[in-house]
XYZ file of C-alpha atoms in Angstrom:
694
model
C -20.812 12.047 -6.788
C -17.731 14.301 -7.031
C -15.347 14.182 -4.111
C -16.736 16.611 -3.010
C -17.826 20.182 -3.344
C -19.457 20.157 0.004
C -20.395 23.972 0.311
C -23.668 23.140 1.664
C -23.794 19.209 2.293
C -26.584 18.356 4.777
C -27.122 14.649 5.470
C -30.452 13.178 6.679
C -30.865 12.032 10.243
C -30.978 8.274 10.975
C -30.262 8.230 14.656
C -27.594 9.554 17.249
C -24.860 7.507 18.688
C -25.068 5.913 21.977
C -22.172 8.041 23.168
C -20.768 11.178 21.811
C -18.102 10.941 19.072
C -14.965 12.605 20.261
C -11.250 12.540 19.231
C -10.840 10.012 21.998
C -13.470 7.486 20.683
C -11.932 7.870 17.114
C -8.433 7.156 18.308
C -9.915 3.991 20.154
C -11.340 2.930 16.922
C -7.884 2.764 15.409
C -7.489 -0.690 16.984
C -10.989 -1.829 17.568
C -11.363 -4.299 14.613
C -14.513 -5.615 16.260
C -16.546 -2.493 15.434
C -15.922 -2.920 11.841
C -18.078 -5.840 11.686
C -21.243 -3.913 12.564
C -22.978 -1.600 10.330
C -22.262 1.979 11.501
C -24.752 3.670 13.704
C -25.012 6.600 13.279
C -24.303 6.063 9.523
C -21.626 8.093 7.882
C -20.248 8.589 4.322
C -16.528 8.532 3.691
C -15.424 11.081 1.085
C -12.220 12.293 -0.107
C -10.905 15.732 -1.178
C -7.722 15.536 -3.392
C -5.757 17.104 -6.047
C -7.106 14.695 -8.661
C -7.435 16.195 -12.085
C -10.500 18.187 -11.892
C -11.116 18.007 -15.475
C -12.160 14.422 -14.973
C -15.877 14.948 -14.723
C -17.671 12.305 -16.802
C -17.062 8.709 -15.986
C -15.734 7.071 -19.109
C -15.644 10.563 -20.994
C -12.610 11.959 -22.761
C -11.194 13.405 -19.547
C -11.794 10.433 -17.262
C -7.984 9.441 -17.252
C -6.444 12.796 -17.258
C -3.558 12.964 -14.775
C -2.538 16.501 -14.138
C -2.932 16.147 -10.257
C -0.667 18.544 -8.470
C 2.552 19.267 -10.371
C 1.648 22.715 -10.880
C 0.775 23.035 -14.572
C -2.916 22.211 -14.279
C -5.393 24.043 -16.478
C -7.681 24.465 -13.688
C -7.153 24.499 -10.001
C -6.876 21.129 -8.361
C -9.351 22.454 -5.429
C -12.960 22.795 -4.671
C -13.090 26.503 -5.332
C -10.996 29.812 -5.478
C -11.326 31.769 -2.148
C -8.913 34.576 -3.335
C -7.500 35.012 -6.812
C -3.799 34.985 -6.907
C -1.852 38.229 -6.126
C 1.095 39.798 -8.071
C 3.237 37.184 -6.547
C 1.179 34.271 -7.604
C -0.193 33.468 -4.276
C -3.893 32.834 -3.953
C -6.254 31.123 -1.529
C -8.249 27.945 -2.341
C -10.735 25.661 -0.783
C -9.664 22.267 0.067
C -13.223 21.364 1.500
C -16.154 22.890 3.230
C -18.425 20.243 4.929
C -21.519 21.298 6.597
C -22.794 19.037 9.375
C -21.178 16.465 11.968
C -17.945 14.790 10.780
C -14.388 14.164 11.409
C -11.255 14.210 9.376
C -9.715 10.824 9.520
C -6.785 10.600 6.938
C -4.390 12.990 5.529
C -1.751 12.470 2.853
C 0.704 14.365 0.691
C 3.524 13.487 -1.671
C 4.862 17.021 -1.407
C 2.934 20.337 -1.032
C 4.121 23.962 -0.395
C 1.969 26.770 1.088
C -0.252 27.072 4.188
C -3.267 25.185 5.498
C -5.818 26.841 7.614
C -8.587 24.562 9.194
C -11.642 26.219 10.774
C -14.171 24.044 12.868
C -17.587 24.877 13.595
C -17.556 28.635 12.185
C -14.775 29.696 14.498
C -13.018 32.921 13.334
C -9.694 31.256 14.454
C -8.331 28.418 12.774
C -7.600 25.352 14.876
C -4.545 24.731 12.491
C -2.634 27.590 10.823
C 0.670 26.527 9.399
C 2.697 24.665 6.922
C 0.598 22.567 4.533
C 3.248 19.726 4.544
C 2.951 19.532 8.234
C -0.792 19.299 8.156
C -0.810 16.542 5.687
C 1.952 14.412 7.372
C 2.256 15.494 10.920
C -1.132 17.043 11.806
C -0.921 16.689 15.582
C 2.384 18.532 15.675
C 1.134 21.767 16.944
C -0.502 20.215 19.974
C 2.146 17.634 21.188
C 3.991 19.959 23.315
C 0.999 21.269 25.062
C -0.006 17.838 25.810
C 3.544 16.939 27.369
C 3.794 14.039 24.999
C 6.741 12.493 23.324
C 6.324 13.286 19.569
C 8.079 9.940 18.795
C 5.183 8.154 19.984
C 3.069 9.043 16.899
C 5.959 8.281 14.317
C 5.133 4.904 12.532
C 1.671 4.664 14.361
C -0.463 7.822 13.789
C 1.987 8.992 10.991
C 2.600 6.320 8.421
C 4.713 6.848 5.504
C 3.352 9.826 3.539
C 0.100 9.575 5.395
C -1.356 10.474 8.742
C -4.236 9.081 10.741
C -5.012 11.979 13.121
C -8.798 12.416 13.600
C -10.269 15.927 13.911
C -13.972 15.542 14.701
C -16.321 18.563 14.264
C -20.016 19.150 15.297
C -21.223 21.589 12.718
C -18.562 22.273 10.100
C -15.055 21.880 8.673
C -13.598 24.458 6.319
C -10.152 24.043 5.013
C -8.149 26.416 2.878
C -4.852 26.282 1.132
C -2.711 29.387 0.438
C -0.066 28.949 -2.037
C 1.113 29.330 -5.528
C -0.635 26.985 -7.969
C 2.539 26.802 -10.117
C 4.337 24.874 -7.110
C 3.564 21.369 -6.199
C 0.323 20.685 -4.357
C -0.408 17.045 -4.062
C -2.847 16.128 -1.304
C -5.543 13.852 -0.122
C -7.977 14.304 2.714
C -10.470 11.858 3.942
C -13.685 12.860 5.806
C -16.439 11.088 7.570
C -19.813 12.730 6.956
C -22.263 11.786 9.825
C -25.940 11.580 9.371
C -27.653 14.844 10.845
C -28.313 14.379 14.374
C -25.058 12.462 15.339
C -23.565 13.872 18.546
C -19.890 14.921 17.648
C -17.693 16.789 20.068
C -15.408 19.228 18.081
C -11.612 18.881 18.313
C -9.822 21.057 20.636
C -6.025 21.500 20.909
C -6.519 20.126 24.683
C -7.619 16.777 23.208
C -4.249 15.399 22.873
C -3.737 16.002 26.537
C -7.174 14.997 27.509
C -6.823 11.666 25.669
C -3.024 11.143 26.231
C -3.810 7.685 27.953
C -5.667 6.329 24.768
C -3.185 7.793 22.518
C -0.571 5.879 24.369
C -2.438 2.690 24.379
C -3.366 2.777 20.863
C 0.211 3.735 19.603
C 1.711 0.802 21.784
C -0.765 -1.634 20.033
C -0.177 -0.299 16.696
C 3.690 -0.570 17.153
C 3.503 -4.015 18.179
C 0.222 -5.952 17.176
C 1.732 -9.282 17.408
C 2.755 -8.712 21.244
C -0.008 -6.145 22.427
C -3.052 -7.034 20.519
C -5.998 -7.048 23.020
C -7.853 -10.190 22.148
C -11.269 -10.510 23.815
C -11.257 -14.291 24.170
C -8.970 -16.348 26.370
C -10.447 -19.679 25.255
C -8.331 -22.314 23.888
C -8.278 -22.136 20.183
C -9.709 -24.694 17.743
C -6.868 -26.250 15.961
C -6.583 -28.400 12.655
C -4.225 -30.251 10.367
C -5.231 -31.400 7.073
C -3.618 -32.976 4.051
C -5.083 -31.665 0.775
C -4.171 -33.757 -2.329
C -4.289 -32.333 -5.821
C -7.738 -31.609 -6.948
C -9.249 -32.264 -3.388
C -11.477 -29.960 -1.247
C -11.076 -30.677 2.475
C -13.197 -29.354 5.407
C -10.666 -28.322 8.174
C -12.849 -26.927 10.719
C -16.659 -26.412 11.453
C -17.693 -24.210 14.589
C -21.419 -24.195 15.543
C -23.247 -21.539 17.304
C -23.223 -17.753 17.142
C -19.567 -16.656 17.654
C -16.828 -14.719 15.807
C -13.348 -15.624 14.708
C -11.021 -12.840 15.919
C -7.811 -14.650 15.035
C -7.082 -17.092 12.293
C -3.734 -18.463 11.892
C -2.372 -20.820 9.177
C 0.669 -22.347 7.966
C 1.100 -24.188 4.656
C 3.739 -26.913 3.892
C 4.491 -28.346 0.550
C 7.713 -29.213 -1.604
C 7.179 -25.803 -3.468
C 5.627 -23.813 -0.674
C 5.409 -20.520 -2.673
C 3.643 -22.239 -5.436
C 1.305 -24.050 -2.764
C 0.384 -20.558 -1.148
C -1.105 -19.511 -4.457
C -2.678 -22.844 -5.494
C -4.188 -23.881 -2.056
C -7.620 -21.841 -1.903
C -9.070 -20.710 1.476
C -12.796 -20.912 1.708
C -14.416 -19.363 4.842
C -18.276 -20.074 4.556
C -20.617 -18.713 7.200
C -24.122 -19.649 7.998
C -24.490 -22.132 5.073
C -24.260 -19.382 2.394
C -23.953 -21.029 -1.291
C -20.219 -19.876 -1.591
C -17.601 -18.839 0.978
C -17.555 -15.160 2.092
C -13.702 -15.593 1.818
C -12.358 -17.163 -1.336
C -8.810 -16.699 -1.948
C -5.341 -18.345 -2.353
C -3.969 -18.897 1.112
C -0.943 -16.744 0.721
C -2.621 -13.833 -1.008
C -5.469 -13.670 1.564
C -2.732 -12.378 4.169
C -1.572 -9.531 1.908
C 1.933 -10.237 1.033
C 2.016 -12.748 -1.773
C 3.370 -14.146 -3.909
C 5.613 -16.444 -1.493
C 6.420 -15.503 2.070
C 7.277 -11.809 2.477
C 7.337 -11.156 6.275
C 5.509 -8.078 7.651
C 3.347 -6.865 10.657
C 0.326 -4.802 10.368
C -2.852 -4.166 12.399
C -5.049 -6.937 10.868
C -2.358 -9.072 9.362
C 0.964 -10.786 10.088
C 3.213 -12.916 7.998
C 6.163 -14.362 10.002
C 9.321 -15.389 8.358
C 8.728 -18.989 8.948
C 5.542 -18.649 7.069
C 3.020 -18.566 9.835
C 0.157 -16.278 8.930
C -2.250 -14.478 11.178
C -5.469 -12.537 10.227
C -7.122 -10.379 13.174
C -10.081 -9.087 11.210
C -13.086 -10.280 13.094
C -15.357 -12.794 11.281
C -18.875 -13.159 12.950
C -21.340 -15.883 12.171
C -24.981 -16.474 13.363
C -25.075 -20.308 13.204
C -21.766 -21.777 12.037
C -18.547 -21.420 10.057
C -16.822 -23.785 7.883
C -13.139 -23.572 7.026
C -12.217 -25.259 3.833
C -9.044 -25.745 1.660
C -8.980 -26.546 -2.000
C -5.862 -27.768 -3.946
C -5.885 -26.333 -7.563
C -2.130 -27.597 -7.943
C -0.301 -30.739 -8.699
C 1.590 -31.311 -5.335
C 0.313 -32.602 -1.934
C -0.225 -29.864 0.443
C -0.358 -29.786 4.317
C -2.211 -26.940 6.178
C -1.989 -26.525 9.778
C -3.976 -23.733 11.790
C -6.093 -22.443 14.631
C -9.070 -20.222 14.961
C -9.215 -18.233 18.030
C -13.082 -17.585 18.676
C -14.849 -15.016 20.896
C -18.401 -14.726 22.139
C -20.652 -12.790 19.650
C -24.409 -11.994 19.703
C -25.514 -11.773 16.095
C -27.577 -8.625 15.704
C -29.967 -9.275 12.803
C -29.987 -5.369 12.034
C -26.224 -4.662 12.193
C -24.000 -7.630 12.160
C -22.122 -8.409 8.893
C -20.019 -11.271 7.554
C -16.357 -10.527 6.567
C -15.577 -11.098 2.921
C -12.448 -11.241 0.863
C -12.698 -12.489 -2.816
C -9.521 -12.599 -4.760
C -9.243 -12.103 -8.492
C -6.495 -11.739 -11.189
C -6.092 -10.869 -14.802
C -3.001 -12.500 -16.654
C -1.834 -11.215 -20.021
C -2.752 -7.643 -19.489
C -1.392 -4.891 -21.627
C -0.803 -1.723 -19.351
C -0.821 1.565 -21.391
C -0.443 5.104 -20.847
C -2.609 5.869 -23.966
C -5.330 3.409 -23.364
C -5.655 3.470 -19.682
C -8.239 1.180 -18.062
C -10.284 0.845 -14.743
C -9.492 -2.458 -12.949
C -12.514 -3.595 -10.683
C -11.602 -4.613 -7.092
C -15.268 -4.851 -5.979
C -18.629 -4.172 -7.598
C -21.324 -5.015 -4.918
C -25.029 -4.594 -4.333
C -26.314 -4.697 -0.798
C -25.031 -3.022 2.385
C -21.610 -3.106 3.914
C -18.242 -1.489 4.795
C -15.102 -1.673 2.668
C -12.090 -2.263 5.026
C -8.926 -2.810 2.945
C -7.120 -3.542 -0.513
C -4.176 -5.501 -1.819
C -2.572 -5.160 -5.288
C -0.246 -7.853 -6.691
C 1.319 -6.955 -9.923
C 3.586 -9.017 -12.095
C 5.322 -6.102 -14.011
C 7.842 -7.432 -16.768
C 8.821 -3.927 -18.010
C 12.738 -4.006 -18.898
C 13.482 -0.362 -18.104
C 15.602 -0.550 -14.902
C 14.391 2.743 -13.402
C 10.894 3.973 -12.149
C 10.984 6.303 -14.873
C 9.767 3.900 -17.449
C 8.948 0.704 -15.491
C 6.483 2.432 -13.127
C 3.166 0.777 -13.441
C 1.064 2.816 -10.872
C -0.003 6.093 -12.201
C -3.541 5.155 -12.028
C -5.873 6.583 -9.583
C -8.574 4.789 -7.292
C -12.124 5.722 -8.048
C -14.629 4.508 -5.396
C -18.390 5.036 -5.915
C -20.833 4.513 -3.090
C -24.651 4.412 -2.919
C -25.894 7.189 -5.043
C -22.624 8.478 -6.437
C -22.468 9.484 -10.124
C -18.877 10.615 -9.728
C -16.608 9.077 -7.127
C -16.756 9.850 -3.444
C -13.055 9.052 -3.398
C -10.916 10.005 -6.533
C -7.241 9.684 -6.001
C -3.952 10.919 -7.444
C -2.094 7.625 -7.980
C -1.973 3.937 -6.956
C 1.089 4.567 -4.658
C -0.816 7.536 -3.104
C -3.791 5.364 -2.270
C -1.320 2.906 -0.718
C 0.123 5.730 1.449
C 3.431 6.212 -0.378
C 4.715 8.556 -3.271
C 7.104 8.787 -6.025
C 6.920 5.253 -7.231
C 9.030 4.144 -4.376
C 10.961 0.896 -4.652
C 11.710 0.431 -1.063
C 10.243 -2.423 1.253
C 8.156 -0.672 3.920
C 5.584 -1.837 6.496
C 3.101 0.369 8.703
C 0.323 -0.549 10.758
C -2.155 0.431 7.999
C -0.246 -0.073 4.744
C 2.940 -1.715 3.321
C 5.059 -2.671 0.325
C 6.172 -6.268 1.396
C 7.275 -7.260 -1.859
C 8.965 -5.265 -4.814
C 11.570 -7.382 -6.779
C 13.152 -4.467 -8.745
C 15.037 -3.113 -10.252
C 12.915 -0.081 -9.399
C 9.315 -1.348 -9.732
C 9.900 -4.318 -12.032
C 9.027 -7.854 -11.091
C 6.316 -9.045 -8.526
C 5.128 -6.024 -6.492
C 2.647 -6.244 -3.644
C 0.973 -3.241 -1.997
C -1.658 -3.304 0.802
C -3.668 -0.791 2.783
C -6.250 -1.323 5.584
C -9.191 1.030 6.038
C -9.354 0.900 9.837
C -9.933 4.544 10.812
C -11.196 5.267 7.524
C -13.442 2.634 6.722
C -16.149 3.134 3.585
C -19.707 2.201 4.420
C -22.267 1.740 1.770
C -26.070 1.385 2.174
C -26.927 -0.439 -1.051
C -23.909 -0.092 -3.549
C -20.009 -0.115 -3.764
C -17.923 0.101 -6.991
C -14.076 0.146 -6.449
C -11.866 0.808 -9.364
C -8.093 1.288 -9.733
C -6.829 2.671 -12.937
C -3.812 0.627 -14.697
C -1.627 3.352 -15.883
C 1.967 2.592 -16.379
C 4.552 5.053 -17.907
C 4.757 3.182 -21.212
C 3.257 0.206 -22.893
C 3.746 -2.930 -20.795
C 2.663 -6.138 -22.119
C 1.926 -9.418 -20.412
C 1.326 -7.769 -17.105
C -0.592 -9.794 -14.393
C -2.959 -7.823 -11.970
C -4.262 -9.537 -8.819
C -6.386 -7.798 -6.179
C -8.478 -8.242 -3.189
C -10.995 -5.906 -1.784
C -11.778 -6.762 1.823
C -15.110 -5.816 2.950
C -18.022 -6.625 5.431
C -21.398 -7.320 4.045
C -24.936 -7.617 5.476
C -26.840 -10.720 4.431
C -28.078 -10.426 1.011
C -25.138 -8.565 -0.541
C -24.056 -9.835 -3.832
C -20.828 -9.108 -5.769
C -19.175 -9.672 -9.100
C -16.975 -12.381 -7.850
C -16.279 -15.429 -10.060
C -14.921 -18.961 -9.026
C -11.086 -19.202 -8.939
C -9.794 -21.525 -11.638
C -6.553 -23.551 -12.027
C -5.801 -20.931 -14.806
C -6.094 -18.004 -12.473
C -3.419 -19.717 -10.068
C -1.119 -21.046 -12.570
C 2.607 -20.627 -11.846
C 3.784 -17.141 -12.546
C 7.394 -16.478 -13.505
C 9.170 -13.389 -14.749
C 10.121 -13.506 -18.169
C 13.412 -15.432 -19.024
C 16.541 -13.782 -20.375
C 15.659 -10.170 -19.869
C 18.038 -7.273 -20.473
C 17.980 -3.613 -19.283
C 16.410 -1.196 -21.731
C 17.801 2.201 -22.423
C 14.528 4.129 -22.331
C 12.728 6.327 -20.188
C 14.790 7.142 -17.012
C 17.354 4.795 -18.315
C 18.008 6.675 -21.801
C 21.619 7.329 -22.819
C 22.749 4.411 -21.053
C 24.992 1.142 -21.846
C 24.935 -1.902 -19.779
C 27.562 -4.515 -19.217
C 27.635 -7.887 -17.849
C 30.151 -8.091 -15.006
C 31.607 -11.370 -15.651
C 32.673 -10.285 -19.029
C 34.794 -7.406 -17.687
C 36.249 -8.931 -14.390
C 40.065 -8.667 -14.035
C 41.778 -11.530 -12.584
C 40.159 -14.761 -11.194
C 38.182 -13.889 -8.076
C 36.343 -16.654 -6.608
C 32.808 -16.539 -7.979
C 29.748 -18.618 -9.032
C 26.939 -17.947 -11.330
C 23.408 -18.289 -9.974
C 20.273 -18.893 -12.403
C 16.911 -17.066 -11.863
C 14.689 -14.920 -14.095
C 15.063 -11.969 -11.670
C 18.551 -11.585 -13.080
C 19.649 -10.171 -16.493
C 20.099 -12.880 -18.967
C 18.922 -15.356 -16.370
C 22.300 -15.326 -14.444
C 23.711 -13.348 -11.539
C 27.556 -13.146 -10.937
C 27.985 -14.006 -7.379
C 31.360 -12.863 -5.925
C 32.448 -14.698 -3.003
C 34.887 -12.609 -0.819
C 36.563 -14.264 1.934
C 37.350 -11.325 4.228
C 36.796 -7.575 4.893
C 38.935 -5.644 2.421
C 38.656 -7.975 -0.465
C 38.290 -6.418 -3.733
C 36.770 -7.168 -7.224
C 37.934 -5.156 -10.065
C 36.378 -4.745 -13.579
C 36.739 -2.407 -16.349
C 34.190 -0.602 -18.593
C 34.770 1.797 -21.620
C 33.638 5.341 -22.202
C 33.334 6.634 -25.729
C 33.310 10.322 -25.168
C 34.199 12.818 -22.493
C 31.271 13.879 -20.273
C 29.416 13.516 -16.889
C 28.454 10.148 -16.114
C 26.523 8.228 -13.513
C 27.750 4.661 -12.849
C 25.197 2.373 -11.196
C 25.717 -1.199 -10.154
C 22.705 -3.681 -10.228
C 23.193 -5.328 -6.999
C 21.377 -8.290 -5.254
C 20.024 -7.504 -1.597
C 19.614 -10.890 -0.013
C 20.519 -12.850 3.086
C 24.213 -13.608 1.723
C 24.957 -10.028 1.252
C 26.641 -7.592 3.300
C 28.354 -3.916 3.001
C 30.164 -2.824 -0.084
C 31.928 0.214 -1.285
C 32.839 1.322 -4.660
C 35.625 3.410 -6.317
C 36.395 4.325 -9.880
C 39.892 4.777 -10.989
C 40.930 4.926 -7.389
C 38.662 7.796 -6.482
C 35.551 7.818 -4.280
C 32.206 8.205 -6.219
C 29.476 9.056 -3.903
C 28.336 5.406 -3.870
C 26.393 4.507 -0.774
C 25.809 8.141 0.308
C 28.091 10.222 2.526
C 29.418 7.209 4.274
C 30.548 5.705 1.072
C 29.129 2.208 1.977
C 26.075 0.461 0.876
C 24.428 -2.230 2.975
C 22.815 -4.821 0.717
C 21.789 -7.475 3.348
C 18.144 -8.375 3.667
C 17.407 -11.449 5.714
C 14.158 -12.497 4.178
C 13.972 -11.303 0.489
C 15.866 -11.601 -2.639
C 15.689 -8.065 -4.312
C 17.581 -6.575 -7.309
C 18.447 -2.864 -6.704
C 20.596 -0.164 -8.803
C 23.017 1.585 -6.510
C 24.510 4.645 -8.094
C 27.393 7.275 -7.768
C 27.345 10.790 -7.966
C 27.781 12.401 -11.546
C 31.357 11.895 -12.366
C 33.353 13.421 -15.158
C 34.822 10.521 -17.352
C 37.450 10.717 -20.136
C 37.183 8.393 -23.225
C 38.886 5.004 -22.822
C 38.942 2.195 -20.204
C 38.048 2.914 -16.732
C 38.312 0.578 -13.715
C 35.801 0.081 -11.012
C 36.709 -1.599 -7.705
C 34.077 -3.162 -5.540
C 35.254 -3.688 -1.998
C 33.840 -5.953 0.687
C 33.202 -4.165 4.066
C 31.788 -6.972 6.037
C 28.293 -8.356 6.966
C 26.431 -10.104 9.550
C 28.096 -12.412 11.893
C 28.000 -16.023 10.807
C 26.779 -15.117 7.260
C 28.989 -16.636 4.473
C 29.544 -13.565 2.024
C 28.176 -13.566 -1.387
C 27.777 -10.293 -3.251
C 25.560 -10.650 -6.293
C 26.568 -8.113 -9.109
C 23.947 -8.307 -11.908
C 24.744 -5.713 -14.289
C 27.023 -2.409 -14.574
C 25.005 0.552 -15.889
C 26.681 3.593 -17.309
C 24.461 6.722 -18.191
C 25.490 10.001 -19.590
C 24.043 12.918 -17.861
C 22.843 15.859 -19.633
């Protein structure tokens, strides 16, 4: 089913909700994880309208992997239809969606979009939103905040997350949205809509709703901003605790709970000589109601959405603390009993400590579902922009609700810029029930994960994050997560979730791991296979890599700093496959103002950008950089770059503005500008990158 030309979509009635669906009830759902565990009533189908390449019509056909999705050169408009042909200035009006029947807009996203959006609800002649398209897809409640006498900052980082927004707009009869603009300008967008069964009682959004539901907005925003401190757990009972030693090859039952209940919080901590490896090689099994296999089967670390290793972050359903304590808040109901089992597929002894907080739960034989998370990985993949492939996250038969995704990539590409080493051009393609074309057809892997433009930044939001991205750019181990809380994907009897693997250039020996988190009614089956020792083998970046002068790094030369340093500054070399040649030059300044000088040659006069490959880690601090005694634009307007990161070790390229350089030797001077109190300074300088500009 195409996502979706709903000029006249009418859905069959199954039953009405116990209470009307309003903006207020939808806002409350944003932190109501318990509700995800029950099959929705009334039923709804979640669909997505987007700027995907509308030439992609036939699954597996010649256009299936086409990728013209909003840059402005598409051969056909990336919309559902043309409302008004372009005028002499190139400005036309285009249909984003026209949904007939009760429903709700639940997610908005854009990378960048020009033009104007008008949203009409229930055939009203006056649009409820009429303004900047960029505002609509990123800050859709903006026009109503002042009227509600609300602090707009309350929505930042909660309802507004990175490039996406979770601002519900319910409607009783119809939602029609048009875009007015020039097709030759950027127009990336995604819009998710719940389409309820006919007969569902929905109260249409009004600009007064933000004021009416102000208390709910404040409560929900407060919880989303601080899930660890504000989460409203239902049970105050003492949690069930456990501590088990798991020897290599062993499978140990850590906890069994009898009776109809639900786990509402599961907390784990793993200890081993090599903890990062143990987090991948220790498998968590959660088996409910004596099913043959665990509904959850995943490496412990991967289950919590931030692997490999401990990469701290906080989201609505998951938290990973800096000390390695990991918490899951997805509710896990069971009718008779639940078993928590750990299996050691590694060669070292492992200790697992944890606790399960349970709550009373009356299992409903008609609606209750088990929580499911089944990890899988492919090693040795060749990613190709020519031979793009669909990677399956979940293929299931039965009834359920899809609630989250994580992608774990090992990207060995040697280009040091995202223009070349980007791995995620690929779109999500999600089929539910009778779809012959996807209900959700995306515009890029990063767009699905709520960001854009192949960002290398570490970021964390309530429903999405990039808790790991080694660098430079998108090289190394990269992890993206997204949680479908306001926009879950229900299915009555079938779900197929694919994500294209579509890098910028041919990329050999990639690994692609993933989890498709979902709830399933008893009787659901999927395509999961048993996790093997080969699946969880030790993963390492290729040794002795060197930056490649291709893609966004073309016209470049690279130098190892230790070969060009002047004098004898105090320094050490540190070994790791993250660094070029397997070594990083670690300069050890003693005080603020200490300097490190190095030379580099330029063969011909021209405009150049100079970039430094610098470690961001817990030993670093603030640095500035000059060339031949002049400021360079390094570190932005302030001229200082902060490369301190308390929890991760990252490799990032920090550049200058374009500088005119003459032939001959030039001298770059790195200056230590200080760091956190009590931190012994160590500035990791991995490589010097000189790139001639056009």
